[in-house]
Amino acid sequence: MNRRYLLKAFAASAPLLASTSLVAAPKPNWHALAQDVRAQMAWAWRNYVERCFGQDQIKPVSGGAEPFFFPGGPPLGLSIVEALDTLYVMGLDAEAEEGIRWIADHLNFDIDGELQVFETGIRIVGGLLSGWHGTKEKKLLALAKDMADRLSPAFTKSPTGMPYRFVNLRTGAVRDPVSFPAEIGTYIAEWGTLSKATGDKRYYDMAKRATQALFERRSKIDLVADTINIETGAWGSRRASIGPPSDSYFEYLWDGWQLFGDADFKRMYDVHTAAIVKYQAQEMNGDLWFPQVDFETGQIQDHHQSELAAFYAGLLAQGGDMARSKAYLASWAKVQAKFGVLPEGYDYARAVAERVTNELRPEFVDSCLNLFLLEPDDRYRELARLHYEMMKTSSRAAYGFTIVDDISTTPMKQGDLCPGYWWSEQMKYYWLLFSDTDRFDYKTNYLSTEGNVFVGLK
Ligand code: IFL
């Protein structure tokens, strides 16, 4: 894609972003909107406390609970851990205190059961670390370290350094060598922060080695496929994607550089990004998309775009490519305008929703926030405001906010689950976008792939 295309793409996207400001409408009162976000968070938290405090996830329609980690086993209070720094940054201090008390009294990782290393790392280790960053509560750091130690055999028992997918928390037994880029390369933020906090460099080295082992196996055109055997290093697919199950691998390459100034991460980010832009960026009908391609030839495989890939607009901006970032955000903004709520999967060549669910996803607002942090412009707030208002319309239920099972029906058909990340991600993103809170440093900060703040809470 050449420079002329980029200018054209952005020129095409600019009116779209501008039009979302609804010229005739009065300028929103951002601070009042922020207070509304905070009130919704407090309301949802109260429901969670009253209905299923300590369970992993609330079912906001029925008021029941759903496990995330161990079906039928002990819950890990996932929603509490995810919510901690959001409660803190919103100044919901009594609620944060309530959460910390539950954690201190109940959270114990000495369990004879296996956990998925990636999800546990970004959610539990990350949630505890950001809670500790906000509240300075030492118990949270101790638990984060305990969990990371229990997950470590997944890395240390691997012949390549790329982690096994599952590990037993008590015995350290590992399982499942067939893994994916996101599950191999999304550790440096949490593990590196832990190294900094404890003075023990092993965590940082473990995460970096896993990332490098994957990077070194990239194809001659600098792409990675989305499945690999971590014992043999053999690729299990030919599909290169910026979406799942690769997405946050790319994010953490940038983050390793941003958080720790490690130039090896910057180089890996640059190499992959150049290849992604060369082989995957595709203009269609004035929009910018990133199709799946063959990782060795660059040939396009399909035009599916997962909603989760919307994070990439923010990542491109962080990496300095503002034109592509804005063009990609604008492409997603059009889909948001078309459906109201973003579908899980969109085929941009046919302009149809391929998956009509919405798992209460945060990626679009994540990108709005990342762009806003670099360039405080009300257009990003406006896109997030539309996302927020629509979430209230389509996802608000009796006891909180829920996933949507079908966005194509009127009214949209609700499911019955509030995923843990809702507490850590979009509510925090909306709040940070609208509030100008003095509990957050808008200049120097870091948010993980799960929205956990490791730098910038005041
Ligand atoms: O766990 C969340 C996180 O943002 C991630 N992947 C998907 C989830 C939210 O959609 O890295």
Short mmCIF file of C-alpha atoms and ligand atoms in Angstrom, two decimals:
data_model
loop_
_atom_site.label_atom_id
_atom_site.label_comp_id
_atom_site.label_asym_id
_atom_site.label_seq_id
_atom_site.Cartn_x
_atom_site.Cartn_y
_atom_site.Cartn_z
CA MET A 1 0.00 0.00 0.00
CA ASN A 2 1.55 3.29 -1.00
CA ARG A 3 1.45 6.71 0.58
CA ARG A 4 -1.11 8.00 -1.89
CA TYR A 5 -3.49 5.24 -0.87
CA LEU A 6 -2.99 6.09 2.77
CA LEU A 7 -3.80 9.73 2.26
CA LYS A 8 -6.85 8.69 0.29
CA ALA A 9 -7.91 6.22 2.97
CA PHE A 10 -7.61 8.78 5.69
CA ALA A 11 -9.33 11.47 3.65
CA ALA A 12 -12.19 9.03 3.19
CA SER A 13 -12.28 8.24 6.90
CA ALA A 14 -12.10 11.82 8.15
CA PRO A 15 -15.67 12.86 7.25
CA LEU A 16 -16.94 9.66 8.77
CA LEU A 17 -15.23 10.36 12.05
CA ALA A 18 -16.39 13.96 11.84
CA SER A 19 -19.96 12.97 11.06
CA THR A 20 -20.15 10.94 14.24
CA SER A 21 -19.92 14.24 16.16
CA LEU A 22 -23.51 14.90 15.03
CA VAL A 23 -22.85 18.51 14.14
CA ALA A 24 -26.38 19.65 15.00
CA ALA A 25 -26.45 17.95 18.37
CA PRO A 26 -25.25 19.82 21.45
CA LYS A 27 -21.75 18.91 22.60
CA PRO A 28 -22.05 16.10 25.14
CA ASN A 29 -21.21 16.93 28.73
CA TRP A 30 -18.35 14.48 29.05
CA HIS A 31 -18.04 14.75 32.80
CA ALA A 32 -21.76 14.07 33.29
CA LEU A 33 -21.38 11.06 31.01
CA ALA A 34 -18.42 9.89 33.08
CA GLN A 35 -20.56 10.10 36.23
CA ASP A 36 -23.14 7.97 34.48
CA VAL A 37 -20.49 5.34 33.67
CA ARG A 38 -19.39 5.37 37.30
CA ALA A 39 -22.97 4.99 38.51
CA GLN A 40 -23.53 2.02 36.17
CA MET A 41 -20.34 0.41 37.44
CA ALA A 42 -21.40 0.88 41.07
CA TRP A 43 -24.86 -0.52 40.30
CA ALA A 44 -23.45 -3.58 38.50
CA TRP A 45 -20.97 -4.16 41.33
CA ARG A 46 -23.72 -4.05 43.96
CA ASN A 47 -25.72 -6.63 42.01
CA TYR A 48 -22.66 -8.85 41.72
CA VAL A 49 -21.97 -8.54 45.47
CA GLU A 50 -25.56 -9.30 46.40
CA ARG A 51 -26.10 -12.12 43.92
CA CYS A 52 -22.83 -14.03 43.63
CA PHE A 53 -19.92 -12.33 45.37
CA GLY A 54 -16.75 -14.35 44.85
CA GLN A 55 -18.05 -16.32 41.85
CA ASP A 56 -16.10 -15.83 38.64
CA GLN A 57 -18.83 -14.22 36.54
CA ILE A 58 -22.39 -13.03 37.06
CA LYS A 59 -25.28 -13.98 34.79
CA PRO A 60 -26.99 -10.60 34.69
CA VAL A 61 -30.34 -11.77 33.31
CA SER A 62 -31.06 -14.65 35.69
CA GLY A 63 -28.91 -13.41 38.56
CA GLY A 64 -26.95 -16.68 38.63
CA ALA A 65 -23.23 -17.29 38.31
CA GLU A 66 -20.94 -18.91 35.79
CA PRO A 67 -17.45 -20.31 36.42
CA PHE A 68 -14.61 -19.27 34.20
CA PHE A 69 -11.70 -21.37 35.41
CA PHE A 70 -12.90 -24.61 37.02
CA PRO A 71 -16.36 -25.82 36.02
CA GLY A 72 -17.70 -27.31 39.25
CA GLY A 73 -14.54 -26.35 41.15
CA PRO A 74 -13.67 -23.38 43.34
CA PRO A 75 -14.21 -19.91 41.86
CA LEU A 76 -11.32 -17.46 41.81
CA GLY A 77 -13.42 -14.32 42.24
CA LEU A 78 -12.46 -13.41 38.67
CA SER A 79 -14.83 -10.43 38.40
CA ILE A 80 -13.43 -8.97 41.63
CA VAL A 81 -9.83 -9.31 40.47
CA GLU A 82 -10.70 -7.81 37.09
CA ALA A 83 -12.64 -4.91 38.65
CA LEU A 84 -10.09 -3.78 41.24
CA ASP A 85 -8.23 -1.04 39.40
CA THR A 86 -11.38 0.12 37.60
CA LEU A 87 -13.06 0.64 40.98
CA TYR A 88 -9.95 2.42 42.20
CA VAL A 89 -9.59 4.77 39.23
CA MET A 90 -13.30 5.63 39.46
CA GLY A 91 -12.89 6.52 43.13
CA LEU A 92 -15.24 3.71 44.18
CA ASP A 93 -13.03 3.14 47.19
CA ALA A 94 -15.48 1.34 49.48
CA GLU A 95 -16.17 -1.14 46.68
CA ALA A 96 -12.46 -1.65 45.99
CA GLU A 97 -11.94 -2.22 49.71
CA GLU A 98 -14.77 -4.77 49.73
CA GLY A 99 -13.10 -6.60 46.84
CA ILE A 100 -9.68 -6.62 48.50
CA ARG A 101 -11.22 -8.02 51.67
CA TRP A 102 -12.78 -10.90 49.74
CA ILE A 103 -9.46 -11.61 48.05
CA ALA A 104 -7.51 -11.52 51.31
CA ASP A 105 -10.00 -13.83 53.03
CA HIS A 106 -10.71 -16.31 50.25
CA LEU A 107 -8.22 -16.39 47.40
CA ASN A 108 -5.98 -19.42 47.65
CA PHE A 109 -4.27 -20.89 44.61
CA ASP A 110 -3.26 -24.20 46.16
CA ILE A 111 -5.73 -26.10 44.00
CA ASP A 112 -5.36 -29.52 42.41
CA GLY A 113 -6.73 -28.37 39.07
CA GLU A 114 -5.34 -27.10 35.80
CA LEU A 115 -5.60 -23.58 34.42
CA GLN A 116 -5.10 -22.07 31.01
CA VAL A 117 -1.81 -20.22 31.36
CA PHE A 118 -2.64 -17.33 29.01
CA GLU A 119 -6.07 -16.42 30.41
CA THR A 120 -4.83 -16.76 33.98
CA GLY A 121 -1.82 -14.59 33.24
CA ILE A 122 -3.66 -11.65 31.67
CA ARG A 123 -6.67 -11.81 34.01
CA ILE A 124 -5.54 -13.04 37.44
CA VAL A 125 -1.84 -12.12 37.54
CA GLY A 126 -2.58 -8.90 35.63
CA GLY A 127 -5.65 -8.01 37.71
CA LEU A 128 -3.80 -8.53 40.98
CA LEU A 129 -0.83 -6.48 39.77
CA SER A 130 -2.97 -3.54 38.66
CA GLY A 131 -4.97 -3.72 41.91
CA TRP A 132 -1.68 -3.58 43.78
CA HIS A 133 -0.49 -0.68 41.63
CA GLY A 134 -3.62 1.28 42.52
CA THR A 135 -4.12 0.40 46.17
CA LYS A 136 -0.57 -0.58 47.28
CA GLU A 137 -2.13 -3.54 49.06
CA LYS A 138 0.81 -5.97 49.50
CA LYS A 139 -1.32 -9.08 49.65
CA LEU A 140 -2.26 -8.51 45.99
CA LEU A 141 1.37 -8.53 44.88
CA ALA A 142 2.06 -11.66 46.94
CA LEU A 143 -0.86 -13.45 45.28
CA ALA A 144 0.22 -12.32 41.80
CA LYS A 145 3.66 -13.76 42.46
CA ASP A 146 2.22 -16.98 43.88
CA MET A 147 0.10 -17.48 40.76
CA ALA A 148 2.95 -16.66 38.37
CA ASP A 149 5.14 -19.18 40.22
CA ARG A 150 2.47 -21.84 39.87
CA LEU A 151 2.18 -21.12 36.14
CA SER A 152 5.97 -21.16 35.61
CA PRO A 153 6.31 -24.91 34.88
CA ALA A 154 4.44 -24.25 31.63
CA PHE A 155 7.53 -22.31 30.53
CA THR A 156 10.35 -24.14 32.31
CA LYS A 157 9.23 -27.62 31.23
CA SER A 158 9.01 -26.58 27.60
CA PRO A 159 11.96 -27.57 25.38
CA THR A 160 11.59 -24.37 23.34
CA GLY A 161 10.63 -21.90 26.07
CA MET A 162 7.20 -21.40 24.51
CA PRO A 163 4.69 -22.32 27.23
CA TYR A 164 2.36 -25.30 27.38
CA ARG A 165 -1.27 -24.20 27.39
CA PHE A 166 -2.34 -25.75 30.70
CA VAL A 167 -0.69 -26.32 34.06
CA ASN A 168 -1.87 -27.93 37.29
CA LEU A 169 -1.60 -25.34 40.05
CA ARG A 170 -0.59 -27.81 42.74
CA THR A 171 1.49 -30.42 40.92
CA GLY A 172 2.94 -28.31 38.10
CA ALA A 173 1.92 -30.98 35.56
CA VAL A 174 1.68 -29.46 32.09
CA ARG A 175 -0.56 -30.28 29.15
CA ASP A 176 -1.24 -29.36 25.53
CA PRO A 177 1.73 -28.40 23.36
CA VAL A 178 -0.37 -27.17 20.43
CA SER A 179 -0.63 -23.46 20.99
CA PHE A 180 -1.20 -20.06 19.41
CA PRO A 181 0.75 -16.79 19.16
CA ALA A 182 -1.40 -14.94 21.73
CA GLU A 183 -1.02 -17.79 24.20
CA ILE A 184 2.75 -17.82 23.70
CA GLY A 185 3.59 -14.14 23.49
CA THR A 186 1.26 -12.30 25.90
CA TYR A 187 3.30 -12.31 29.11
CA ILE A 188 5.97 -9.64 29.05
CA ALA A 189 3.76 -6.92 30.59
CA GLU A 190 2.66 -8.99 33.59
CA TRP A 191 5.83 -11.04 34.02
CA GLY A 192 8.06 -7.99 33.48
CA THR A 193 6.08 -5.92 35.97
CA LEU A 194 6.43 -8.75 38.46
CA SER A 195 10.19 -8.82 37.90
CA LYS A 196 10.37 -5.09 38.56
CA ALA A 197 8.25 -5.39 41.69
CA THR A 198 10.09 -8.36 43.17
CA GLY A 199 13.61 -7.78 41.86
CA ASP A 200 13.51 -11.32 40.43
CA LYS A 201 14.44 -11.19 36.75
CA ARG A 202 13.34 -14.76 36.05
CA TYR A 203 9.80 -13.72 35.16
CA TYR A 204 10.96 -11.19 32.58
CA ASP A 205 13.40 -13.66 31.03
CA MET A 206 10.79 -16.40 30.85
CA ALA A 207 8.31 -14.19 29.01
CA LYS A 208 10.93 -12.77 26.65
CA ARG A 209 12.33 -16.19 25.77
CA ALA A 210 8.85 -17.47 24.88
CA THR A 211 8.23 -14.46 22.64
CA GLN A 212 11.60 -14.72 20.93
CA ALA A 213 11.19 -18.46 20.35
CA LEU A 214 8.00 -17.74 18.42
CA PHE A 215 9.44 -14.76 16.54
CA GLU A 216 12.49 -16.76 15.44
CA ARG A 217 10.21 -19.26 13.72
CA ARG A 218 8.54 -16.61 11.54
CA SER A 219 8.36 -17.24 7.82
CA LYS A 220 10.73 -15.75 5.24
CA ILE A 221 8.21 -12.96 4.71
CA ASP A 222 8.18 -12.22 8.47
CA LEU A 223 4.71 -13.52 9.31
CA VAL A 224 3.66 -16.11 11.87
CA ALA A 225 0.89 -18.67 11.35
CA ASP A 226 -1.72 -19.02 14.05
CA THR A 227 -0.96 -22.55 15.36
CA ILE A 228 2.36 -24.05 16.47
CA ASN A 229 3.58 -27.05 18.44
CA ILE A 230 5.63 -25.61 21.30
CA GLU A 231 7.63 -28.84 21.75
CA THR A 232 8.73 -29.32 18.14
CA GLY A 233 8.30 -25.80 16.76
CA ALA A 234 6.29 -27.22 13.84
CA TRP A 235 3.61 -24.96 12.45
CA GLY A 236 0.09 -26.34 12.56
CA SER A 237 -1.55 -23.96 10.11
CA ARG A 238 -0.70 -21.55 7.34
CA ARG A 239 -3.09 -18.80 8.44
CA ALA A 240 -1.59 -15.45 9.47
CA SER A 241 -4.02 -13.10 11.21
CA ILE A 242 -3.94 -9.94 13.31
CA GLY A 243 -7.05 -11.25 15.06
CA PRO A 244 -7.40 -14.18 17.46
CA PRO A 245 -5.60 -16.39 18.25
CA SER A 246 -2.62 -14.15 17.41
CA ASP A 247 -3.78 -10.61 18.34
CA SER A 248 -2.15 -9.77 21.66
CA TYR A 249 1.21 -11.30 20.61
CA PHE A 250 1.65 -8.23 18.39
CA GLU A 251 0.37 -5.93 21.12
CA TYR A 252 2.92 -7.20 23.64
CA LEU A 253 5.81 -6.73 21.21
CA TRP A 254 5.08 -3.03 21.34
CA ASP A 255 4.42 -3.18 25.07
CA GLY A 256 7.77 -4.80 25.84
CA TRP A 257 9.35 -1.75 24.26
CA GLN A 258 6.95 0.79 25.78
CA LEU A 259 7.12 -0.58 29.32
CA PHE A 260 10.73 -1.69 29.60
CA GLY A 261 12.54 0.09 26.75
CA ASP A 262 13.74 -3.29 25.47
CA ALA A 263 14.91 -2.71 21.89
CA ASP A 264 14.59 -6.42 21.04
CA PHE A 265 10.84 -6.05 21.40
CA LYS A 266 10.81 -2.92 19.26
CA ARG A 267 12.68 -4.76 16.52
CA MET A 268 10.27 -7.68 16.63
CA TYR A 269 7.35 -5.25 16.50
CA ASP A 270 8.83 -3.40 13.53
CA VAL A 271 9.61 -6.55 11.57
CA HIS A 272 6.12 -7.99 11.98
CA THR A 273 4.35 -4.68 11.42
CA ALA A 274 6.18 -4.06 8.15
CA ALA A 275 5.12 -7.51 6.95
CA ILE A 276 1.53 -7.09 8.10
CA VAL A 277 1.24 -3.76 6.32
CA LYS A 278 2.85 -5.18 3.19
CA TYR A 279 0.87 -8.42 2.91
CA GLN A 280 -2.29 -7.93 4.91
CA ALA A 281 -3.46 -4.33 4.67
CA GLN A 282 -6.19 -4.21 2.05
CA GLU A 283 -8.25 -1.30 0.83
CA MET A 284 -11.81 -2.08 -0.13
CA ASN A 285 -14.55 0.42 -0.88
CA GLY A 286 -12.51 3.17 0.74
CA ASP A 287 -12.01 1.18 3.97
CA LEU A 288 -8.92 -0.45 5.39
CA TRP A 289 -8.98 -4.08 6.54
CA PHE A 290 -6.54 -6.85 7.42
CA PRO A 291 -7.51 -10.18 5.83
CA GLN A 292 -6.06 -13.54 6.77
CA VAL A 293 -3.16 -14.51 4.50
CA ASP A 294 -0.89 -17.49 3.93
CA PHE A 295 2.08 -16.91 6.24
CA GLU A 296 4.64 -17.99 3.65
CA THR A 297 3.24 -16.52 0.44
CA GLY A 298 1.13 -13.61 1.64
CA GLN A 299 -1.80 -14.80 -0.46
CA ILE A 300 -5.19 -13.73 0.90
CA GLN A 301 -7.16 -16.61 2.45
CA ASP A 302 -10.35 -14.88 3.54
CA HIS A 303 -11.93 -11.51 4.23
CA HIS A 304 -13.24 -12.30 7.67
CA GLN A 305 -12.59 -9.66 10.30
CA SER A 306 -13.00 -10.61 13.93
CA GLU A 307 -14.24 -7.82 16.18
CA LEU A 308 -11.28 -8.60 18.39
CA ALA A 309 -9.00 -7.30 15.63
CA ALA A 310 -10.37 -3.78 16.24
CA PHE A 311 -7.65 -3.38 18.90
CA TYR A 312 -5.17 -3.09 16.03
CA ALA A 313 -6.19 0.51 15.29
CA GLY A 314 -4.89 1.51 18.72
CA LEU A 315 -1.73 -0.52 18.31
CA LEU A 316 -0.94 1.05 14.94
CA ALA A 317 -1.30 4.48 16.57
CA GLN A 318 1.01 3.53 19.43
CA GLY A 319 3.55 2.37 16.87
CA GLY A 320 3.35 5.78 15.15
CA ASP A 321 1.24 4.88 12.09
CA MET A 322 -1.55 7.37 12.71
CA ALA A 323 -2.88 7.33 9.14
CA ARG A 324 -3.50 3.59 9.04
CA SER A 325 -4.72 3.66 12.61
CA LYS A 326 -7.39 6.23 11.82
CA ALA A 327 -8.36 4.55 8.58
CA TYR A 328 -8.83 1.22 10.36
CA LEU A 329 -10.78 2.77 13.24
CA ALA A 330 -12.98 4.52 10.70
CA SER A 331 -13.66 1.20 8.96
CA TRP A 332 -14.88 -0.24 12.27
CA ALA A 333 -16.83 2.96 13.02
CA LYS A 334 -18.81 2.36 9.85
CA VAL A 335 -19.62 -1.17 10.98
CA GLN A 336 -20.70 0.21 14.34
CA ALA A 337 -22.91 2.76 12.58
CA LYS A 338 -24.38 0.00 10.40
CA PHE A 339 -25.26 -2.51 13.12
CA GLY A 340 -25.37 -0.38 16.28
CA VAL A 341 -23.45 -3.09 18.12
CA LEU A 342 -20.39 -4.64 16.53
CA PRO A 343 -20.86 -8.26 15.45
CA GLU A 344 -18.25 -10.82 16.55
CA GLY A 345 -17.32 -11.41 12.93
CA TYR A 346 -17.69 -9.29 9.80
CA ASP A 347 -16.95 -10.18 6.18
CA TYR A 348 -15.87 -6.88 4.69
CA ALA A 349 -15.86 -8.14 1.09
CA ARG A 350 -19.55 -9.06 1.31
CA ALA A 351 -20.36 -6.38 3.92
CA VAL A 352 -22.21 -8.91 6.09
CA ALA A 353 -22.03 -9.95 9.72
CA GLU A 354 -20.70 -13.50 9.70
CA ARG A 355 -21.20 -13.96 13.41
CA VAL A 356 -24.16 -12.09 14.85
CA THR A 357 -23.28 -12.44 18.54
CA ASN A 358 -21.49 -9.79 20.59
CA GLU A 359 -19.58 -11.03 23.62
CA LEU A 360 -19.69 -7.56 25.23
CA ARG A 361 -16.42 -6.75 23.56
CA PRO A 362 -14.09 -3.86 24.46
CA GLU A 363 -11.66 -3.73 21.52
CA PHE A 364 -13.21 -0.83 19.60
CA VAL A 365 -13.26 1.43 22.67
CA ASP A 366 -9.77 0.25 23.56
CA SER A 367 -8.61 1.72 20.26
CA CYS A 368 -10.60 4.92 20.84
CA LEU A 369 -8.79 5.32 24.15
CA ASN A 370 -5.35 4.60 22.71
CA LEU A 371 -5.89 7.20 19.99
CA PHE A 372 -7.31 9.69 22.48
CA LEU A 373 -4.28 9.30 24.75
CA LEU A 374 -2.03 10.20 21.83
CA GLU A 375 -4.26 12.89 20.37
CA PRO A 376 -6.98 14.17 22.73
CA ASP A 377 -9.75 14.76 20.24
CA ASP A 378 -13.46 14.64 20.98
CA ARG A 379 -14.08 12.51 17.88
CA TYR A 380 -12.69 9.49 19.73
CA ARG A 381 -14.86 10.29 22.71
CA GLU A 382 -17.83 10.53 20.43
CA LEU A 383 -17.23 7.09 18.91
CA ALA A 384 -16.90 5.69 22.44
CA ARG A 385 -20.05 7.52 23.55
CA LEU A 386 -22.03 5.81 20.77
CA HIS A 387 -20.57 2.47 21.84
CA TYR A 388 -21.50 3.15 25.47
CA GLU A 389 -25.05 4.34 24.79
CA MET A 390 -25.66 1.32 22.59
CA MET A 391 -24.29 -1.01 25.26
CA LYS A 392 -26.80 0.45 27.70
CA THR A 393 -29.61 -0.12 25.21
CA SER A 394 -28.72 -3.64 24.14
CA SER A 395 -26.88 -5.19 27.10
CA ARG A 396 -28.39 -3.76 30.28
CA ALA A 397 -30.28 -6.46 32.16
CA ALA A 398 -31.84 -6.92 35.60
CA TYR A 399 -28.53 -7.49 37.40
CA GLY A 400 -25.87 -5.95 35.19
CA PHE A 401 -24.64 -5.96 31.60
CA THR A 402 -24.77 -9.02 29.38
CA ILE A 403 -23.50 -10.44 26.12
CA VAL A 404 -25.83 -10.29 23.10
CA ASP A 405 -26.75 -13.55 21.37
CA ASP A 406 -28.10 -11.91 18.23
CA ILE A 407 -27.48 -8.33 17.18
CA SER A 408 -29.52 -8.72 14.00
CA THR A 409 -32.94 -8.99 15.69
CA THR A 410 -35.10 -6.12 16.96
CA PRO A 411 -34.83 -5.91 19.87
CA MET A 412 -31.44 -7.57 20.04
CA LYS A 413 -31.55 -10.97 21.72
CA GLN A 414 -29.64 -10.93 24.99
CA GLY A 415 -27.54 -13.80 26.29
CA ASP A 416 -26.90 -14.22 30.01
CA LEU A 417 -23.29 -13.56 30.94
CA CYS A 418 -21.10 -10.65 31.96
CA PRO A 419 -17.55 -11.71 30.96
CA GLY A 420 -14.84 -10.92 33.47
CA TYR A 421 -13.09 -8.50 31.13
CA TRP A 422 -16.09 -6.16 31.15
CA TRP A 423 -15.08 -5.09 34.66
CA SER A 424 -11.51 -4.42 33.64
CA GLU A 425 -11.88 -3.08 30.13
CA GLN A 426 -14.65 -1.04 28.58
CA MET A 427 -15.98 0.49 31.81
CA LYS A 428 -12.48 1.71 32.53
CA TYR A 429 -11.97 2.90 28.95
CA TYR A 430 -15.22 4.90 28.94
CA TRP A 431 -14.35 6.40 32.30
CA LEU A 432 -10.84 7.40 31.25
CA LEU A 433 -12.14 8.85 27.98
CA PHE A 434 -14.91 10.93 29.54
CA SER A 435 -13.80 11.84 33.07
CA ASP A 436 -10.38 13.57 32.95
CA THR A 437 -9.90 11.93 36.33
CA ASP A 438 -6.97 13.04 38.45
CA ARG A 439 -6.40 9.44 39.53
CA PHE A 440 -4.84 8.72 36.13
CA ASP A 441 -1.77 10.15 34.49
CA TYR A 442 -2.91 10.87 30.92
CA LYS A 443 0.68 11.43 29.77
CA THR A 444 2.57 8.48 31.24
CA ASN A 445 0.62 5.29 31.57
CA TYR A 446 0.34 1.68 30.52
CA LEU A 447 -2.73 -0.53 30.11
CA SER A 448 -2.36 -4.24 29.40
CA THR A 449 -4.28 -6.28 26.85
CA GLU A 450 -6.85 -6.92 29.59
CA GLY A 451 -7.09 -3.20 30.38
CA ASN A 452 -5.07 -3.58 33.58
CA VAL A 453 -3.21 -0.41 34.49
CA PHE A 454 0.42 -1.09 35.46
CA VAL A 455 1.64 2.50 35.11
CA GLY A 456 -0.27 5.73 35.61
CA LEU A 457 -2.59 5.30 38.58
CA LYS A 458 -2.28 8.20 41.00
O1 IFL B 1 -9.58 -11.04 27.52
C1 IFL B 1 -9.84 -9.96 26.70
C2 IFL B 1 -8.58 -9.30 26.24
O2 IFL B 1 -8.84 -8.02 25.73
C3 IFL B 1 -7.88 -10.07 25.18
N1 IFL B 1 -8.61 -10.81 24.33
C4 IFL B 1 -10.06 -10.89 24.35
C5 IFL B 1 -10.76 -10.41 25.58
C6 IFL B 1 -11.78 -9.34 25.31
O3 IFL B 1 -12.48 -9.47 24.13
O4 IFL B 1 -6.66 -9.99 25.05
#
